[in-house]
Coordinates of N, CA and C in Angstrom, one line a residue:
Chain G
I268 N -82.4 31.3 -145.3 CA -83.1 32.6 -144.7 C -82.0 33.7 -145.0
A269 N -82.4 34.5 -145.4 CA -81.5 36.1 -145.7 C -81.2 36.4 -144.2
G270 N -79.7 37.1 -144.5 CA -79.4 38.0 -143.6 C -77.8 37.9 -143.2
I271 N -77.3 38.0 -141.9 CA -75.8 38.4 -141.9 C -75.3 37.0 -141.0
T272 N -74.3 36.1 -142.0 CA -73.6 35.5 -140.8 C -72.1 36.0 -140.2
Q273 N -71.8 35.9 -138.9 CA -70.6 36.2 -138.5 C -70.1 35.0 -137.8
A274 N -68.6 35.0 -137.8 CA -67.9 33.8 -137.3 C -66.4 34.2 -137.1
P275 N -66.1 34.2 -135.8 CA -66.4 32.8 -134.6 C -67.8 33.6 -134.0
T276 N -68.5 32.8 -133.4 CA -68.9 33.0 -132.3 C -68.6 33.9 -131.1
S277 N -67.6 33.0 -130.9 CA -66.5 33.6 -129.6 C -65.2 32.9 -129.8
Q278 N -64.3 34.1 -129.3 CA -63.0 33.5 -129.5 C -62.2 34.1 -128.3
I279 N -61.3 33.4 -127.7 CA -60.3 33.9 -126.8 C -59.1 34.1 -127.3
L280 N -58.2 35.2 -127.3 CA -57.3 35.3 -128.0 C -56.0 36.2 -127.1
A281 N -54.5 35.5 -127.5 CA -53.8 36.1 -126.6 C -53.5 37.3 -127.4
A282 N -53.0 38.5 -126.4 CA -52.3 39.4 -127.1 C -51.0 39.3 -127.8
G283 N -51.1 40.5 -129.0 CA -50.3 40.6 -130.0 C -50.7 39.5 -131.2
R284 N -51.5 38.5 -131.1 CA -52.1 37.8 -132.0 C -52.7 38.7 -133.1
R285 N -53.1 38.1 -134.2 CA -53.7 38.2 -135.2 C -54.8 37.7 -135.6
M286 N -56.2 38.7 -136.0 CA -57.2 37.6 -135.8 C -58.0 38.4 -136.9
T287 N -59.0 37.6 -137.7 CA -59.7 38.3 -138.8 C -61.0 37.9 -138.3
L288 N -62.5 38.5 -138.4 CA -63.7 38.5 -137.6 C -64.3 38.5 -138.9
R289 N -65.0 37.2 -139.4 CA -65.7 37.2 -140.8 C -66.9 37.5 -140.7
C290 N -67.7 38.2 -141.4 CA -69.0 38.7 -142.1 C -69.4 38.7 -143.4
T291 N -70.6 37.8 -143.7 CA -70.9 37.6 -144.7 C -72.7 37.9 -145.2
Q292 N -73.1 38.6 -146.0 CA -74.5 38.8 -146.0 C -75.1 38.3 -147.5
D293 N -76.2 37.8 -147.4 CA -76.8 37.5 -148.7 C -77.8 37.8 -149.4
M294 N -78.0 39.2 -148.9 CA -78.9 40.5 -148.9 C -78.6 41.2 -150.3
R295 N -77.4 41.3 -150.7 CA -77.0 42.1 -151.7 C -77.0 43.9 -151.4
H296 N -77.0 43.8 -149.7 CA -76.8 45.1 -149.3 C -75.6 45.8 -149.9
N297 N -75.6 47.0 -150.2 CA -74.6 47.8 -150.4 C -73.6 48.3 -149.2
A298 N -74.4 49.0 -148.4 CA -73.5 49.4 -147.2 C -73.1 48.2 -146.0
M299 N -72.1 48.0 -145.4 CA -71.7 47.3 -144.5 C -71.2 47.8 -143.3
Y300 N -71.1 47.3 -142.0 CA -70.7 48.4 -141.2 C -70.0 47.5 -139.7
W301 N -68.9 47.6 -139.1 CA -68.3 46.7 -138.3 C -69.0 47.8 -136.9
Y302 N -69.3 47.2 -135.8 CA -69.6 48.1 -134.8 C -69.0 47.0 -133.2
R303 N -68.3 47.9 -132.1 CA -68.1 47.0 -131.1 C -69.1 47.6 -130.0
Q304 N -69.5 46.9 -129.2 CA -70.4 47.3 -128.2 C -69.8 46.9 -126.8
D305 N -69.5 48.0 -125.9 CA -68.8 48.1 -124.5 C -70.3 48.6 -123.7
L306 N -69.9 47.9 -122.6 CA -71.6 48.1 -121.3 C -70.9 49.7 -121.2
G307 N -72.0 50.3 -121.2 CA -72.3 51.8 -120.8 C -72.0 52.8 -121.9
L308 N -71.0 52.1 -123.1 CA -70.8 52.8 -124.2 C -71.9 52.6 -125.6
G309 N -72.8 52.0 -125.6 CA -73.0 51.7 -126.6 C -72.7 50.9 -127.6
L310 N -73.1 51.2 -129.0 CA -72.2 50.8 -130.0 C -71.4 51.7 -130.7
R311 N -70.5 51.2 -131.1 CA -69.6 52.5 -131.8 C -69.0 51.9 -132.9
L312 N -69.1 52.7 -134.0 CA -68.8 52.3 -135.4 C -67.0 52.2 -135.5
I313 N -66.7 51.0 -136.2 CA -65.3 51.0 -136.2 C -64.8 51.3 -137.7
H314 N -65.5 50.4 -138.5 CA -65.5 50.7 -140.1 C -66.5 50.8 -140.7
Y315 N -66.6 51.4 -141.9 CA -68.0 51.1 -142.6 C -67.3 50.9 -144.2
S316 N -68.3 50.7 -145.1 CA -68.5 50.7 -146.6 C -69.7 50.6 -147.2
N317 N -69.5 51.7 -148.1 CA -70.8 52.3 -148.6 C -71.1 51.4 -149.7
T318 N -70.1 50.5 -150.3 CA -70.2 49.6 -151.7 C -69.0 48.7 -151.7
A319 N -69.1 47.9 -152.2 CA -67.9 47.2 -152.6 C -66.4 48.0 -153.3
G320 N -65.4 47.8 -152.9 CA -64.3 48.4 -153.3 C -63.8 49.5 -152.3
T321 N -64.8 49.9 -151.6 CA -64.6 51.5 -150.9 C -64.9 50.9 -149.5
T322 N -64.0 51.6 -148.7 CA -64.1 51.6 -146.8 C -64.0 53.0 -146.4
G323 N -64.6 53.0 -145.0 CA -64.2 54.4 -144.6 C -64.1 54.2 -142.9
K324 N -63.1 55.1 -142.2 CA -63.0 55.1 -140.9 C -64.4 55.4 -140.0
G325 N -65.1 54.9 -138.9 CA -65.8 55.2 -138.0 C -65.0 55.6 -137.2
E326 N -65.8 55.7 -135.8 CA -65.6 56.5 -134.8 C -64.2 56.2 -134.1
V327 N -63.9 54.6 -134.1 CA -63.1 54.2 -132.9 C -62.3 52.9 -134.1
P328 N -61.4 53.5 -134.9 CA -60.7 52.4 -135.9 C -59.4 52.0 -135.5
D329 N -58.9 52.8 -134.9 CA -57.5 52.7 -134.4 C -57.3 51.2 -133.9
G330 N -56.3 50.5 -134.5 CA -56.2 48.5 -134.3 C -56.8 47.9 -135.0
Y331 N -57.9 48.2 -136.0 CA -58.6 47.4 -136.8 C -58.5 48.2 -138.0
S332 N -58.4 47.0 -139.1 CA -58.7 47.0 -140.8 C -59.8 46.3 -141.2
V333 N -60.3 46.9 -142.6 CA -61.2 46.0 -143.0 C -60.7 46.2 -144.5
S334 N -61.6 45.2 -145.1 CA -61.5 45.2 -146.5 C -62.7 44.7 -147.5
R335 N -63.3 45.3 -148.4 CA -64.6 45.2 -149.2 C -64.2 44.7 -150.8
A336 N -63.9 43.4 -150.8 CA -63.8 42.8 -152.3 C -64.8 42.6 -153.1
N337 N -65.9 42.0 -152.3 CA -67.1 42.0 -153.0 C -68.3 42.4 -151.9
T338 N -69.2 42.4 -152.7 CA -70.8 42.6 -152.2 C -71.1 42.0 -150.7
D339 N -70.8 40.8 -150.6 CA -71.0 40.0 -149.8 C -70.3 39.7 -148.4
D340 N -69.0 40.1 -148.5 CA -68.2 39.9 -147.6 C -67.5 41.0 -146.9
F341 N -67.1 41.5 -145.6 CA -66.8 42.4 -145.0 C -66.0 41.9 -143.6
P342 N -64.7 41.5 -144.0 CA -63.9 41.0 -143.0 C -63.4 42.2 -142.3
L343 N -63.1 41.7 -140.9 CA -62.6 42.7 -140.0 C -61.7 42.1 -139.0
T344 N -60.1 42.9 -139.4 CA -59.1 42.4 -138.8 C -58.3 43.1 -137.8
L345 N -57.9 42.3 -136.7 CA -57.2 42.9 -135.7 C -55.8 42.3 -136.1
A346 N -55.0 43.2 -136.3 CA -53.6 43.1 -136.6 C -52.4 42.5 -135.5
S347 N -52.6 42.9 -134.7 CA -52.1 42.7 -133.2 C -53.1 43.2 -132.2
A348 N -53.5 41.9 -131.5 CA -54.7 42.4 -130.6 C -54.4 43.1 -129.1
V349 N -54.7 43.7 -128.9 CA -54.7 44.2 -127.4 C -55.9 44.0 -126.2
P350 N -55.6 43.8 -125.1 CA -57.1 44.0 -124.1 C -58.1 44.8 -124.3
S351 N -57.5 45.9 -124.5 CA -58.9 46.9 -124.8 C -59.7 46.6 -125.5
Q352 N -59.7 46.0 -126.9 CA -60.2 45.3 -128.0 C -61.1 44.2 -127.6
T353 N -61.1 43.9 -126.3 CA -62.1 43.0 -125.6 C -63.6 43.5 -126.0
S354 N -64.4 42.7 -126.4 CA -65.6 43.6 -126.9 C -66.4 42.6 -127.7
V355 N -67.4 42.8 -127.5 CA -68.4 42.2 -128.8 C -68.6 43.0 -129.9
Y356 N -68.6 42.2 -131.2 CA -68.5 43.0 -132.4 C -69.5 42.2 -133.2
F357 N -70.6 43.6 -133.9 CA -71.3 43.2 -134.2 C -71.1 43.7 -136.0
C358 N -71.5 43.2 -136.8 CA -71.6 43.6 -138.6 C -73.1 43.7 -138.5
A359 N -73.1 44.8 -139.5 CA -74.6 45.2 -139.9 C -74.6 45.6 -141.5
S360 N -75.6 45.5 -142.2 CA -75.8 45.9 -143.4 C -77.1 46.5 -143.6
T361 N -76.7 47.7 -144.8 CA -78.2 48.3 -145.2 C -78.4 48.3 -146.8
D362 N -79.6 48.5 -147.2 CA -79.6 48.8 -148.6 C -79.8 50.4 -149.1
R363 N -80.6 51.1 -148.2 CA -80.9 52.6 -148.3 C -81.0 53.2 -147.0
G364 N -80.6 52.5 -146.0 CA -80.5 53.3 -145.1 C -81.5 53.3 -143.6
Y365 N -82.8 52.6 -144.6 CA -84.4 52.6 -143.9 C -84.4 51.3 -143.0
G366 N -83.8 50.2 -143.6 CA -83.4 49.1 -142.6 C -82.2 48.4 -142.5
Y367 N -82.0 48.1 -141.3 CA -80.5 47.2 -141.1 C -80.7 46.2 -140.4
T368 N -79.8 45.5 -141.2 CA -79.6 43.9 -140.4 C -78.5 43.7 -139.7
F369 N -78.5 43.2 -138.4 CA -77.4 42.9 -137.8 C -77.2 41.5 -137.9
G370 N -75.8 41.0 -137.5 CA -75.3 39.7 -137.3 C -75.6 39.5 -135.9
S371 N -75.6 37.9 -135.5 CA -75.4 37.7 -134.0 C -74.4 38.1 -132.9
G372 N -73.3 38.8 -133.8 CA -72.3 39.0 -132.6 C -70.9 37.9 -132.5
T373 N -69.7 38.6 -132.6 CA -68.8 37.9 -132.1 C -68.2 37.9 -130.6
R374 N -68.3 37.6 -129.9 CA -68.0 37.7 -128.5 C -66.2 37.4 -128.1
L375 N -65.3 38.8 -128.1 CA -63.8 38.6 -128.3 C -63.1 38.8 -127.1
T376 N -62.5 38.0 -126.4 CA -61.7 38.4 -125.1 C -60.1 38.4 -125.5
V377 N -59.4 39.5 -125.3 CA -58.2 39.4 -125.6 C -57.6 39.1 -124.3
V378 N -56.4 38.4 -124.2 CA -56.2 38.1 -122.6 C -54.5 38.0 -122.6
Chain A
G67 N -70.8 66.7 -135.2 CA -71.3 65.3 -135.7 C -72.6 64.9 -135.0
D68 N -73.1 63.5 -135.6 CA -74.6 63.6 -134.9 C -74.4 62.8 -133.7
S69 N -75.3 62.8 -132.8 CA -75.0 61.9 -131.6 C -76.4 62.0 -131.0
V70 N -76.3 60.7 -130.0 CA -77.6 60.5 -129.4 C -77.6 60.3 -128.0
T71 N -78.5 60.7 -127.4 CA -78.4 60.5 -125.8 C -79.8 60.1 -125.2
Q72 N -79.5 59.1 -124.7 CA -80.7 58.3 -123.8 C -80.5 58.8 -122.2
M73 N -81.6 58.6 -121.7 CA -81.7 58.8 -120.3 C -80.7 57.4 -119.5
E74 N -80.4 58.2 -118.5 CA -79.5 57.1 -117.8 C -80.4 56.1 -117.4
G75 N -79.7 54.8 -117.1 CA -80.3 53.7 -116.4 C -79.6 53.0 -115.3
P76 N -79.7 52.1 -114.8 CA -80.9 51.2 -115.5 C -82.1 51.4 -114.7
V77 N -83.2 51.3 -115.7 CA -84.4 51.0 -115.1 C -85.3 49.8 -114.6
T78 N -85.7 50.3 -113.2 CA -86.3 49.2 -112.9 C -87.7 49.1 -112.7
L79 N -88.7 48.5 -113.3 CA -90.1 48.5 -113.1 C -90.7 47.2 -112.6
S80 N -92.4 47.4 -112.0 CA -93.1 46.2 -111.7 C -93.5 46.1 -113.0
E81 N -94.4 45.0 -113.3 CA -95.1 44.5 -114.3 C -96.3 45.1 -114.2
E82 N -96.7 45.7 -115.5 CA -97.7 46.2 -115.8 C -97.7 47.8 -115.5
A83 N -96.5 48.3 -115.1 CA -96.1 49.7 -115.3 C -96.1 50.5 -116.3
F84 N -96.0 52.0 -116.5 CA -95.7 52.6 -117.8 C -94.3 52.7 -117.7
L85 N -93.9 52.7 -119.0 CA -92.3 52.9 -119.3 C -92.3 53.9 -120.4
T86 N -91.3 55.0 -119.7 CA -90.6 55.9 -120.8 C -89.3 55.7 -121.1
I87 N -88.8 56.1 -121.7 CA -87.0 55.9 -122.2 C -86.7 57.2 -122.9
N88 N -86.4 58.0 -122.4 CA -86.2 59.4 -123.0 C -85.2 59.0 -123.9
C89 N -85.1 60.0 -125.6 CA -84.0 60.0 -126.2 C -84.1 61.4 -126.7
T90 N -82.8 62.1 -127.0 CA -82.6 63.1 -127.9 C -81.7 62.9 -128.9
Y91 N -81.6 63.8 -129.6 CA -80.3 64.0 -130.8 C -80.2 65.0 -131.4
T92 N -78.8 65.0 -131.8 CA -78.3 66.3 -132.6 C -77.9 65.6 -134.3
A93 N -78.3 66.3 -134.8 CA -78.1 65.9 -136.2 C -78.2 67.0 -137.1
T94 N -76.9 66.8 -138.5 CA -76.8 67.7 -139.4 C -78.0 68.0 -140.3
G95 N -78.2 66.8 -140.5 CA -79.6 66.7 -141.8 C -80.8 66.2 -141.1
Y96 N -81.6 65.5 -141.7 CA -82.7 65.2 -141.3 C -82.6 63.5 -141.0
P97 N -82.7 63.1 -140.1 CA -82.4 61.8 -139.6 C -83.5 61.0 -139.6
S98 N -83.3 59.7 -140.2 CA -84.4 58.7 -139.4 C -84.1 57.9 -138.3
L99 N -85.0 58.0 -137.3 CA -84.9 57.5 -136.0 C -85.1 56.1 -135.6
F100 N -84.7 55.4 -134.7 CA -85.2 53.9 -134.6 C -84.4 53.5 -133.0
W101 N -85.5 52.3 -132.7 CA -85.3 52.3 -131.4 C -85.2 50.6 -131.9
Y102 N -83.9 50.3 -131.1 CA -83.5 48.7 -131.2 C -83.7 48.3 -129.6
V103 N -84.0 46.8 -129.7 CA -83.9 46.1 -128.5 C -82.7 44.7 -128.6
Q104 N -82.2 44.7 -127.3 CA -81.4 43.5 -127.3 C -81.5 42.6 -126.1
Y105 N -82.2 41.5 -126.0 CA -82.5 40.7 -125.5 C -80.9 40.1 -124.8
P106 N -81.1 39.5 -123.4 CA -80.1 38.8 -122.7 C -79.3 37.8 -123.7
G107 N -78.2 38.0 -124.0 CA -77.3 36.9 -124.8 C -77.6 37.1 -126.6
E108 N -78.3 38.1 -126.7 CA -78.7 38.1 -128.4 C -78.1 39.3 -129.2
G109 N -78.5 39.3 -130.3 CA -78.1 40.6 -131.1 C -79.2 41.5 -131.1
L110 N -78.9 42.6 -131.7 CA -79.9 43.6 -131.7 C -81.0 43.2 -132.8
Q111 N -82.3 43.8 -132.4 CA -83.7 43.4 -133.5 C -84.2 44.9 -133.2
L112 N -84.4 45.3 -134.6 CA -85.2 46.5 -134.8 C -86.5 46.5 -134.0
L113 N -86.8 47.3 -133.1 CA -88.2 47.4 -132.4 C -89.5 48.5 -132.9
L114 N -88.6 49.7 -133.7 CA -89.7 50.4 -134.3 C -88.8 51.5 -135.1
K115 N -89.2 52.2 -135.7 CA -88.7 53.4 -136.8 C -89.5 54.4 -137.1
A116 N -88.8 55.5 -137.5 CA -89.8 56.8 -137.7 C -88.7 57.5 -139.0
T117 N -89.0 57.9 -140.1 CA -88.7 58.5 -141.1 C -88.6 59.9 -141.4
K118 N -89.6 60.3 -140.5 CA -89.8 62.1 -141.0 C -90.6 62.3 -139.5
A119 N -91.0 63.9 -139.8 CA -91.2 64.4 -138.4 C -92.6 64.1 -138.3
D120 N -93.2 64.0 -137.0 CA -94.5 63.6 -136.4 C -95.0 62.1 -137.0
D121 N -94.1 61.2 -137.4 CA -94.1 60.0 -137.9 C -94.2 59.5 -136.3
K122 N -94.9 58.1 -136.2 CA -95.0 57.4 -134.8 C -94.7 56.0 -135.2
G123 N -93.7 55.6 -134.7 CA -93.3 53.9 -134.8 C -94.0 53.1 -133.7
S124 N -94.4 52.1 -134.2 CA -94.7 51.6 -133.1 C -95.0 50.0 -133.4
N125 N -94.8 49.0 -132.3 CA -94.5 47.9 -132.3 C -94.7 47.0 -131.1
K126 N -95.3 46.0 -131.1 CA -95.4 45.1 -129.7 C -95.7 46.0 -128.5
G127 N -96.3 47.1 -128.6 CA -97.0 47.8 -127.9 C -96.1 48.8 -127.1
F128 N -95.1 49.0 -128.1 CA -94.3 50.4 -127.5 C -94.6 51.1 -129.1
E129 N -94.3 52.4 -128.6 CA -94.4 53.4 -129.4 C -93.6 54.8 -129.3
A130 N -93.3 55.4 -130.5 CA -92.3 56.5 -130.4 C -92.6 57.2 -131.2
T131 N -92.6 58.8 -131.1 CA -92.9 59.6 -132.0 C -91.7 60.7 -132.1
Y132 N -91.6 60.8 -133.4 CA -90.6 61.3 -134.1 C -90.6 63.2 -133.9
R133 N -90.3 63.7 -133.0 CA -90.8 65.0 -132.8 C -89.6 66.0 -133.2
K134 N -89.6 66.7 -134.5 CA -88.4 67.2 -134.8 C -88.2 68.7 -134.2
E135 N -89.3 69.4 -133.6 CA -88.8 70.6 -132.8 C -88.2 70.4 -131.4
T136 N -87.9 69.1 -130.5 CA -87.6 69.0 -129.6 C -86.4 68.1 -129.7
T137 N -86.3 67.6 -131.1 CA -85.1 66.7 -131.2 C -85.4 65.4 -130.4
S138 N -86.4 65.0 -130.2 CA -86.5 63.6 -129.4 C -87.5 62.8 -130.1
F139 N -87.3 61.4 -129.4 CA -87.4 60.0 -130.2 C -88.1 59.4 -128.8
H140 N -88.8 59.7 -127.8 CA -89.1 58.9 -126.4 C -89.6 57.7 -126.8
L141 N -89.1 56.5 -125.9 CA -89.9 55.4 -126.2 C -91.1 55.3 -125.2
E142 N -92.1 54.7 -125.3 CA -93.1 54.4 -124.2 C -93.8 53.3 -124.4
K143 N -94.4 52.5 -123.4 CA -95.4 51.3 -123.7 C -96.2 51.5 -122.5
G144 N -97.6 51.2 -122.4 CA -98.5 51.6 -121.2 C -98.6 50.3 -120.2
S145 N -97.9 49.4 -120.6 CA -98.0 48.3 -119.6 C -97.0 47.1 -119.8
V146 N -95.3 47.3 -119.2 CA -94.5 46.6 -119.3 C -95.0 45.1 -118.9
Q147 N -94.5 44.0 -119.6 CA -94.0 42.7 -118.9 C -92.8 42.2 -118.6
V148 N -92.4 41.3 -118.0 CA -91.3 40.7 -117.3 C -90.6 40.2 -118.9
S149 N -91.3 40.0 -119.7 CA -90.9 39.6 -121.0 C -90.3 40.8 -121.6
D150 N -90.6 42.2 -121.9 CA -89.6 43.1 -122.0 C -88.3 43.8 -121.7
S151 N -87.9 42.8 -120.3 CA -86.6 43.0 -119.7 C -85.6 42.9 -121.1
A152 N -84.9 43.9 -121.3 CA -83.9 44.0 -122.0 C -83.0 45.2 -122.1
V153 N -82.0 45.3 -123.3 CA -81.7 46.2 -123.1 C -82.1 47.2 -124.5
Y154 N -82.2 48.6 -124.2 CA -83.0 49.4 -125.4 C -82.0 50.6 -125.9
F155 N -81.8 50.6 -127.3 CA -80.7 51.5 -127.6 C -81.7 52.5 -128.8
C156 N -81.5 53.6 -128.7 CA -82.1 54.8 -129.6 C -81.1 54.9 -130.5
A157 N -81.4 55.2 -131.6 CA -80.3 55.5 -133.0 C -80.7 56.1 -134.1
L158 N -79.8 56.8 -134.8 CA -80.4 57.6 -135.8 C -79.3 57.5 -137.1
S159 N -79.9 57.6 -138.1 CA -79.3 57.5 -139.3 C -79.3 58.7 -140.7
E160 N -78.4 58.7 -141.0 CA -78.9 59.8 -142.2 C -77.9 59.6 -143.2
I161 N -79.1 59.7 -144.4 CA -79.0 59.1 -145.8 C -77.5 59.8 -146.6
N162 N -77.7 61.2 -146.8 CA -76.8 61.4 -147.5 C -76.0 62.7 -146.5
A163 N -75.3 62.1 -145.5 CA -74.2 63.0 -145.1 C -72.9 63.4 -145.6
G164 N -73.3 64.3 -146.7 CA -72.1 64.5 -147.6 C -71.5 63.2 -148.8
G165 N -72.1 62.1 -148.2 CA -71.6 60.8 -149.0 C -70.4 60.2 -148.6
T166 N -70.3 60.7 -147.6 CA -68.7 60.0 -146.8 C -69.6 59.0 -145.9
S167 N -70.7 59.1 -145.2 CA -70.9 58.2 -144.2 C -72.2 57.5 -144.5
Y168 N -72.5 57.2 -145.7 CA -74.0 57.1 -145.9 C -74.7 55.8 -145.1
G169 N -75.7 56.1 -144.4 CA -76.4 55.6 -143.7 C -76.2 55.2 -142.7
K170 N -74.9 55.4 -142.0 CA -74.5 54.7 -140.5 C -75.1 55.0 -139.7
L171 N -75.3 54.1 -138.8 CA -76.0 54.3 -137.8 C -75.6 54.9 -136.7
T172 N -75.9 56.0 -135.6 CA -75.3 56.3 -134.5 C -76.2 56.1 -133.1
F173 N -75.7 55.4 -132.3 CA -76.4 55.0 -131.4 C -76.3 55.6 -129.6
G174 N -77.4 55.4 -129.3 CA -77.1 56.0 -127.8 C -76.6 54.9 -127.1
Q175 N -76.2 55.3 -125.7 CA -75.5 54.3 -124.8 C -76.1 53.0 -124.4
G176 N -77.4 53.1 -124.5 CA -78.5 52.2 -124.2 C -78.8 52.1 -123.0
T177 N -80.0 51.7 -122.7 CA -80.8 51.6 -121.4 C -81.5 50.4 -121.0
I178 N -80.9 50.0 -119.8 CA -81.5 48.6 -119.5 C -82.4 48.4 -118.7
L179 N -83.4 47.7 -119.2 CA -84.7 47.8 -118.2 C -85.1 46.3 -117.7
T180 N -85.3 46.4 -116.7 CA -85.5 45.1 -115.4 C -87.3 45.2 -115.2
V181 N -87.8 44.3 -115.6 CA -89.0 44.4 -114.9 C -89.3 43.1 -114.4
H182 N -89.8 43.5 -112.7 CA -90.4 42.4 -111.9 C -91.4 42.1 -112.1
P183 N -92.0 40.6 -111.5 CA -93.3 40.2 -111.6 C -94.1 41.1 -110.3

């Protein structure tokens, strides 16, 4: 079934640790995105990639990095986790901006 | 920059009541507009969309009309059910925002809807 796979589903992480959230799509979409969802704030864009080999900063990029080595994968890395990064993270993709596919999310708790 | 404003929630209704969730937007170009729904414990699902002025998106009894003159995309349903209880997000995307943020979705803050029997 075509779609986006995110891993892990949930994680409890000690503050200061490094973590990579994985996102893989099999639809050959050019553009991919990482959002974080926080109560009362909706979804906010962290980083995006218009095509393989390029990335850009979104609304809340501090403390996060991404890479786009190929079309399918778009990992999100927290170099040194802090409690304010406790959130639900969603990966998404689109081909022409008219239809978006979302992953099922990663629930991250930083303690 | 682009922004989306939704009516403040939460919204609590009785079954079969009429639902309206207001959504207004600001955008530099000519955006596409979306409503997404998130059921408890799940990810986001596209509910409906509209890509040009006066288009009406509809799905599962929900409707929204793209009103360029009022920069609005209000969500409506004539008779809600308990199963409609969820969080609803209004969102927009711009396809060619200078080529620097191709197609990124900008979301409203979400409206929690609870429907009682």
